[in-house]
mmCIF file of C-alpha atoms and ligand atoms in Angstrom:
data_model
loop_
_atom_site.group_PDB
_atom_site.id
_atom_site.type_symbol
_atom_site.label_atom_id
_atom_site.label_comp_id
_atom_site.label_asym_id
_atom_site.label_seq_id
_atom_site.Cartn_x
_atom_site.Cartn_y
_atom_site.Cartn_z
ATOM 1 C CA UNK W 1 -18.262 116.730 115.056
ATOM 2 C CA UNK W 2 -17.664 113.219 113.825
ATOM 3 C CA UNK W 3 -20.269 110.398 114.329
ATOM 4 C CA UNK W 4 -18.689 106.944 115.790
ATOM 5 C CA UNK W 5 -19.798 103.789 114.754
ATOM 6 C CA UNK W 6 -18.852 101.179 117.201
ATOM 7 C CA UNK W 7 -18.583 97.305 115.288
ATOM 8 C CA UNK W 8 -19.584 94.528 117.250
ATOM 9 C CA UNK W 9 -17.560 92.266 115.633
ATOM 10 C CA UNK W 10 -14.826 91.432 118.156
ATOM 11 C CA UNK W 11 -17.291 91.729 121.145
ATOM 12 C CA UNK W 12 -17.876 89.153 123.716
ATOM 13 C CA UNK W 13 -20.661 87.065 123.042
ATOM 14 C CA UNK W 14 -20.917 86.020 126.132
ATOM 15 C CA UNK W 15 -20.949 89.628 127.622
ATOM 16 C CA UNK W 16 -22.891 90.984 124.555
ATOM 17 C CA UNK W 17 -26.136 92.069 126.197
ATOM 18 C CA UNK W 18 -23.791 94.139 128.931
ATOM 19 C CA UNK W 19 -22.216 95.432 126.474
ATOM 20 C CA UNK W 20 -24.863 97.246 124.108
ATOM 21 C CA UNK W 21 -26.537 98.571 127.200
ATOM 22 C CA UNK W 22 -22.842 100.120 127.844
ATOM 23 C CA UNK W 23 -22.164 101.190 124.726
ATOM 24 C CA UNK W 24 -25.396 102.998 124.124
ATOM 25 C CA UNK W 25 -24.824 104.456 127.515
ATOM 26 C CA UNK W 26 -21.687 105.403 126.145
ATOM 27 C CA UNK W 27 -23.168 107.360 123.659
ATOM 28 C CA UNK W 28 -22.443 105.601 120.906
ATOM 29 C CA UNK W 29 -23.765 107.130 117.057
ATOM 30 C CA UNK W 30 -24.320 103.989 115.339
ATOM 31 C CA UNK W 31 -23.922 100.190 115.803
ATOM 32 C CA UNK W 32 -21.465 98.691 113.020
ATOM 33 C CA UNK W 33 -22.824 95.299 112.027
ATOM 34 C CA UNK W 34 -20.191 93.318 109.796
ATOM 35 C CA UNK W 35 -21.927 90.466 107.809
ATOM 36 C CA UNK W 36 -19.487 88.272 106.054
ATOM 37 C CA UNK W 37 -20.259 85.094 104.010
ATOM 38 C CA UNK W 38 -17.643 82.778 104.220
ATOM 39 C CA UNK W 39 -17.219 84.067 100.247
ATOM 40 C CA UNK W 40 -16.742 87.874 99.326
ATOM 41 C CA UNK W 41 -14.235 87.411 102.645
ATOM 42 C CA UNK W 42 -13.214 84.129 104.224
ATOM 43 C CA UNK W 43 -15.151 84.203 107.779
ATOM 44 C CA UNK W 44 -19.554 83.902 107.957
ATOM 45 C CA UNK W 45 -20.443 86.395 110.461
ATOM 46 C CA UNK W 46 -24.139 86.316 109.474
ATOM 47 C CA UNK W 47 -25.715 83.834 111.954
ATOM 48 C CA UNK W 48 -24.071 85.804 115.137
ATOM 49 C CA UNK W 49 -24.843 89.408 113.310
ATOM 50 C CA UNK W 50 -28.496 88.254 112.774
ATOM 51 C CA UNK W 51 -28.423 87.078 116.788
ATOM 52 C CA UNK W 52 -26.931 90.600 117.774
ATOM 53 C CA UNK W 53 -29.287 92.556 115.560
ATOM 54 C CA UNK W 54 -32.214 90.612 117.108
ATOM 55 C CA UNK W 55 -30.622 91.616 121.015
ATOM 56 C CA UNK W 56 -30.275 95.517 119.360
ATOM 57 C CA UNK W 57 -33.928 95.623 117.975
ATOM 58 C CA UNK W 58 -35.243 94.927 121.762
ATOM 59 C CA UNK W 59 -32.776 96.854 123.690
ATOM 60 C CA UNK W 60 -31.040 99.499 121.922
ATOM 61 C CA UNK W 61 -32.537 102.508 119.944
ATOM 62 C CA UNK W 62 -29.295 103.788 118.274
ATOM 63 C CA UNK W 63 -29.595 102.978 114.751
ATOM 64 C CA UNK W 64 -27.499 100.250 112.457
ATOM 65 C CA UNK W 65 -25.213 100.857 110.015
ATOM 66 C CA UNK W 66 -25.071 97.787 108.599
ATOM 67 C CA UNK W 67 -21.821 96.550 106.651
ATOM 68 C CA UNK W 68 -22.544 93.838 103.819
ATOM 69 C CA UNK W 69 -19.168 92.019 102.785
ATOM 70 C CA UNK W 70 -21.031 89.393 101.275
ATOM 71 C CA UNK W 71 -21.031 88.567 97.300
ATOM 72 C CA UNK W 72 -25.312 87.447 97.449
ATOM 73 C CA UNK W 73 -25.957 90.895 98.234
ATOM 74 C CA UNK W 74 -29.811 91.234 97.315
ATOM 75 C CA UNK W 75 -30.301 88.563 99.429
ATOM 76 C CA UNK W 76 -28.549 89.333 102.784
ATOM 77 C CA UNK W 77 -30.356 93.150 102.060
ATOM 78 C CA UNK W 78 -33.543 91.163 102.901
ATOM 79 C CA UNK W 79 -32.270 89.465 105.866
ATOM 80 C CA UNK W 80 -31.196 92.322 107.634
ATOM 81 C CA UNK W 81 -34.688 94.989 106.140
ATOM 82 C CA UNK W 82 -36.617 93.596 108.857
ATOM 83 C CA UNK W 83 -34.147 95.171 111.606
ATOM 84 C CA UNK W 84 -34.715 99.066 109.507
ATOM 85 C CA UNK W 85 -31.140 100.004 109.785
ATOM 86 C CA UNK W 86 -29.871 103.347 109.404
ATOM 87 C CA UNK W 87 -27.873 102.548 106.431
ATOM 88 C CA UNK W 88 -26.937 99.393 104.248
ATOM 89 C CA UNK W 89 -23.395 99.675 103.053
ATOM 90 C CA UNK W 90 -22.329 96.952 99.900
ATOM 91 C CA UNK W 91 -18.726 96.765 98.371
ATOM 92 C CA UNK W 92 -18.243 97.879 95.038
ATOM 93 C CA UNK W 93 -16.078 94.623 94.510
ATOM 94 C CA UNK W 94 -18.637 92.021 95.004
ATOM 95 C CA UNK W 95 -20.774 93.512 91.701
ATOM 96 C CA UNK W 96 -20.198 92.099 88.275
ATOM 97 C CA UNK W 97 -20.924 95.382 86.477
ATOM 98 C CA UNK W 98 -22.118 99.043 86.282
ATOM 99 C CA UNK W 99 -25.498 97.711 86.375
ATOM 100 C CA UNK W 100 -25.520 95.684 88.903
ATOM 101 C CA UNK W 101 -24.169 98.426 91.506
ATOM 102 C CA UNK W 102 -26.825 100.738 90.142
ATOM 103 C CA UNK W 103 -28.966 97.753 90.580
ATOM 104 C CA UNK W 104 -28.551 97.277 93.903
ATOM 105 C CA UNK W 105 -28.642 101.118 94.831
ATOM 106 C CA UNK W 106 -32.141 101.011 93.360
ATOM 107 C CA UNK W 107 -33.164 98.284 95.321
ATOM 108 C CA UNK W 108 -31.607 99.309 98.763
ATOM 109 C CA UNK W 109 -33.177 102.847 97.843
ATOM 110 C CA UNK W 110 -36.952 100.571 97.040
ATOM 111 C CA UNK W 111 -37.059 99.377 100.642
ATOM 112 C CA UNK W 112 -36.607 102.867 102.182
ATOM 113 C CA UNK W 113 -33.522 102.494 103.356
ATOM 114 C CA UNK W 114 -30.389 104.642 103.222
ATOM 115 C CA UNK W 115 -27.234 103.352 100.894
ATOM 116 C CA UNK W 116 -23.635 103.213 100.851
ATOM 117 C CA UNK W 117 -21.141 101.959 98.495
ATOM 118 C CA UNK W 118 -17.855 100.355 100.038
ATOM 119 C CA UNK W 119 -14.187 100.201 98.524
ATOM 120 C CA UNK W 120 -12.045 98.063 99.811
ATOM 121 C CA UNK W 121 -8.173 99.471 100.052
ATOM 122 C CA UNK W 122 -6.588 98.669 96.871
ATOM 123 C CA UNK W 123 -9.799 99.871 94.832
ATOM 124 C CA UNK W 124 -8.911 103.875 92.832
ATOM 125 C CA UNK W 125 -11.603 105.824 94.997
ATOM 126 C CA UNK W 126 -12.052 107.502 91.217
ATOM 127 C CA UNK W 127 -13.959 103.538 90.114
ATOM 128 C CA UNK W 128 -16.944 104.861 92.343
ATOM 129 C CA UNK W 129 -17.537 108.323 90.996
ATOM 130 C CA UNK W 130 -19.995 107.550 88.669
ATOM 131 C CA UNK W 131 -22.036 106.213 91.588
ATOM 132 C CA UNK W 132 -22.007 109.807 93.839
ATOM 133 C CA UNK W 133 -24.908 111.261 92.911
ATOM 134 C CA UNK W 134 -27.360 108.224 93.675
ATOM 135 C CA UNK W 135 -25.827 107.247 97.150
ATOM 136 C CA UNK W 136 -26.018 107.973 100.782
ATOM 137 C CA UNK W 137 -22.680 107.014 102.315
ATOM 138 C CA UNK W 138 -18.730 106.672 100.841
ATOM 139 C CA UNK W 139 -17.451 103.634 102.864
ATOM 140 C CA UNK W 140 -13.751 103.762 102.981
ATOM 141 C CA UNK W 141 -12.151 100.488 103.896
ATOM 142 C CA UNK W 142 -8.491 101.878 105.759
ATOM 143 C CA UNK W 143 -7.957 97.749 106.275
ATOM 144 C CA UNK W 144 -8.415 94.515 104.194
ATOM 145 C CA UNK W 145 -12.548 93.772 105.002
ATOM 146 C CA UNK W 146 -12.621 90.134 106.926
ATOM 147 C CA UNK W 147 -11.416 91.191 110.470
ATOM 148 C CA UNK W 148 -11.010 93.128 113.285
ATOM 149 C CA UNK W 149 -7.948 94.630 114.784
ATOM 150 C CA UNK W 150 -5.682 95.178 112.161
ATOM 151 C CA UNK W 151 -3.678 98.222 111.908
ATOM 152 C CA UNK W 152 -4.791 100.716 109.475
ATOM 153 C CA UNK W 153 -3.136 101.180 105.924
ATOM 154 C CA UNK W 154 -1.755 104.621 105.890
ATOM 155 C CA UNK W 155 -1.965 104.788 101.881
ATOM 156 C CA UNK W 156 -5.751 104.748 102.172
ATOM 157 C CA UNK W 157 -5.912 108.247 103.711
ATOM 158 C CA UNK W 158 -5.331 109.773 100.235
ATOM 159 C CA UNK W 159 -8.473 108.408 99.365
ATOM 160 C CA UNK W 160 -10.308 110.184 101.883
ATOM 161 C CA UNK W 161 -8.831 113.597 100.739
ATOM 162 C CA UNK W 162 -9.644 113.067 97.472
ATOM 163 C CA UNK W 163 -13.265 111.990 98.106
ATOM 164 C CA UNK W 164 -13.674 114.542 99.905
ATOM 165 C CA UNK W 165 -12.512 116.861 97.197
ATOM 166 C CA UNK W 166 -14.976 115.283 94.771
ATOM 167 C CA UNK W 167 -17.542 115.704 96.792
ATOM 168 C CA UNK W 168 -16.834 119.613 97.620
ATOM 169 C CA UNK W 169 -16.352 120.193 94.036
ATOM 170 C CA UNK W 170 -20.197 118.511 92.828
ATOM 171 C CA UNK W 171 -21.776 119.489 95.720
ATOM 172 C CA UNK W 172 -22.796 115.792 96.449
ATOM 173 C CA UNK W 173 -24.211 115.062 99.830
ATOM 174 C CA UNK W 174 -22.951 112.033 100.927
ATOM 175 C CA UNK W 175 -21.468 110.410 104.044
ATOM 176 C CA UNK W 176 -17.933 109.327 104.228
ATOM 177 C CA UNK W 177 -17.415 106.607 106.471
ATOM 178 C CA UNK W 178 -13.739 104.908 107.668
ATOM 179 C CA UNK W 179 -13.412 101.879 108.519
ATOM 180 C CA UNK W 180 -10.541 99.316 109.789
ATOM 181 C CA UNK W 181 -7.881 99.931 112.395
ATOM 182 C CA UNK W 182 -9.130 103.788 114.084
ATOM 183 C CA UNK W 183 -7.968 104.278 116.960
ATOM 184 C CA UNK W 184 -7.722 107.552 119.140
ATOM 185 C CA UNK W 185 -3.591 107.779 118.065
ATOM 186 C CA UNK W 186 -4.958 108.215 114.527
ATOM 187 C CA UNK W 187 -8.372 109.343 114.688
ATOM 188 C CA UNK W 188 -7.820 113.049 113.830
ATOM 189 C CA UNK W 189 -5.720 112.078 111.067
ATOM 190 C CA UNK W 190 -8.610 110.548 109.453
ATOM 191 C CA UNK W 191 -11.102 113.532 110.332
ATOM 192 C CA UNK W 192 -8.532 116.153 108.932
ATOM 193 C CA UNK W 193 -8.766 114.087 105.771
ATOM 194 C CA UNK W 194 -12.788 114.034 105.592
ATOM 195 C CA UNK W 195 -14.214 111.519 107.401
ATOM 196 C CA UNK W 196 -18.028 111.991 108.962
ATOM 197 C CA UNK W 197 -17.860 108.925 110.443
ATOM 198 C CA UNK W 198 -15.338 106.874 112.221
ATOM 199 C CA UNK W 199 -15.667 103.033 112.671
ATOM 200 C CA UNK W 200 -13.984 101.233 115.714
ATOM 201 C CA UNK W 201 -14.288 97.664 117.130
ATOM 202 C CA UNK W 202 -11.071 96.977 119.102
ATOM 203 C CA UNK W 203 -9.840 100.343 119.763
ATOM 204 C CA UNK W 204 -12.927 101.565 121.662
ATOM 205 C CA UNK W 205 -13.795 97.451 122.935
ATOM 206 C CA UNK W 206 -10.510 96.605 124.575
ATOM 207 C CA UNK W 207 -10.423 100.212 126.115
ATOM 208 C CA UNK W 208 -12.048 100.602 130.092
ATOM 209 C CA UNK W 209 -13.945 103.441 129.865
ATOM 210 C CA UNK W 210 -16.347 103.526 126.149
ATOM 211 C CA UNK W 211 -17.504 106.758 126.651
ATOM 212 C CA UNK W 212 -14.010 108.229 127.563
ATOM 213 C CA UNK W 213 -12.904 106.187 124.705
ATOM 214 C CA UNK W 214 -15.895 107.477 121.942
ATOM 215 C CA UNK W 215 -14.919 111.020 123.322
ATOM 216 C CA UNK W 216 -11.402 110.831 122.592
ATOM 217 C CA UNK W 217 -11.849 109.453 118.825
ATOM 218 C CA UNK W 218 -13.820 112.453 117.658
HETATM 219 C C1 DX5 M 301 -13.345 94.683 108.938
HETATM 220 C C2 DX5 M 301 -14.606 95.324 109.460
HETATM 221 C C3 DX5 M 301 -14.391 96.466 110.410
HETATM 222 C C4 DX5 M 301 -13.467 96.211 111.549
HETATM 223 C C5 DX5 M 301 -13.517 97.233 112.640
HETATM 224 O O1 DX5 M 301 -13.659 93.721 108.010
HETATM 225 O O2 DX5 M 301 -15.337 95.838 108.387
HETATM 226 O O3 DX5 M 301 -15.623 97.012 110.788
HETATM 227 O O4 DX5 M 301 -13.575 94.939 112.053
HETATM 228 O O5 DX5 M 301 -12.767 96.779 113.696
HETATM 229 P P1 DX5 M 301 -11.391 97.440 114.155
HETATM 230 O O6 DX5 M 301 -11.737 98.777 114.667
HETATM 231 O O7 DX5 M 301 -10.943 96.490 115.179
HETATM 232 O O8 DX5 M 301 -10.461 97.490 112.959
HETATM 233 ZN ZN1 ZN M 302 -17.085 97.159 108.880
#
């Protein structure tokens, strides 16, 4: 059975309280946090994700999967440490070199926390393979990282497949993780292919019921 990750991103902050107590009761797996600078992608998320993390470490005891689209990444790894998410995800994108990305898997790894390694859609899922063996989590971005409710870019499914492949093949342990525009039309799609975990903001969000919703996606 799939995990689901619900993001937070499109929530109502005005409701947001309500709606972590609904969502947990929902039984969501995970709570997606997107932090974006205002660099790596256009919009700075980071003040209200800091806000809702603080709300999630008093109320909530599902863990965070926490989704860095930032560029700075060292630095917004220390902001979010004190919250002990699940998981830290970076993107492969915002790193210079090899080094760096095995940089920062070192130092996510130092602080005892889980990594993952994103790709956003137009990235060959084959850039990352060097980087298997020493992560936690795949991150497959099935929309342009920046917002929420866009539809999801059928090409990207390949790359599940064939991550999935690589991974059966080396006997790597990994996650793989989908994220951008799931919804329960296309959600077993995206299992078929491979996924362990499904990310959804709008789909499950704008729906009534979250646990009818959550139920429906895996
Ligand atoms: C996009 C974010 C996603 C996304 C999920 O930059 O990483 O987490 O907003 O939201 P939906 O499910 O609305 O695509
Ligand atoms: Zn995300």
């Amino acid at each position: 059975m799939v995990d689901i990750s619900t993001s937070l991103l499109s929530a109502d902050k005005q409701k947001i309280i309500d709606t972590i107590y609904d969502l947990e009761k929902a039984k969501t797996d995970y709570f997606h946090i997107d932090v974006m600078d205002g660099e790596f992608v256009e919009k700075n998320t980071h003040d209200l994700m800091l806000e809702y993390c603080e709300y999630l470490d008093h109320i909530s005891k599902v863990p965070l999967d926490v989704h860095l689209m930032v560029s700075d990444i060292k630095n917004y790894v220390d902001s979010y440490l004190i919250f002990n998410p699940n998981i830290i995800t970076f993107h492969y994108e915002a790193c210079k070199n090899k080094e760096e990305v095995i940089s920062i898997i070192k130092y996510i790894k130092e602080k005892g926390r889980r990594v993952g390694i994103s790709v956003k859609p137009n990235t060959k899922i084959e850039e990352i393979y060097q980087f298997l063996q020493y992560v936690h989590l795949v991150l497959v971005m099935t929309v342009e990282p920046g917002k929420g409710g866009q539809e999801l870019i059928p090409e990207t499914i390949d790359k599940i497949r064939e991550l999935k492949n690589c991974r059966d093949t080396h006997n790597f342990d990994f996650d793989i993780e989908v994220d951008g525009g799931i919804k329960v039309e296309n959600s077993q799609e995206i299992i078929d292919a491979g996924a362990d975990i499904l990310v959804a903001g709008t789909a499950i969000l704008t729906s009534k019921d979250y646990g009818d919703t959550i139920r429906k996606l895996k």
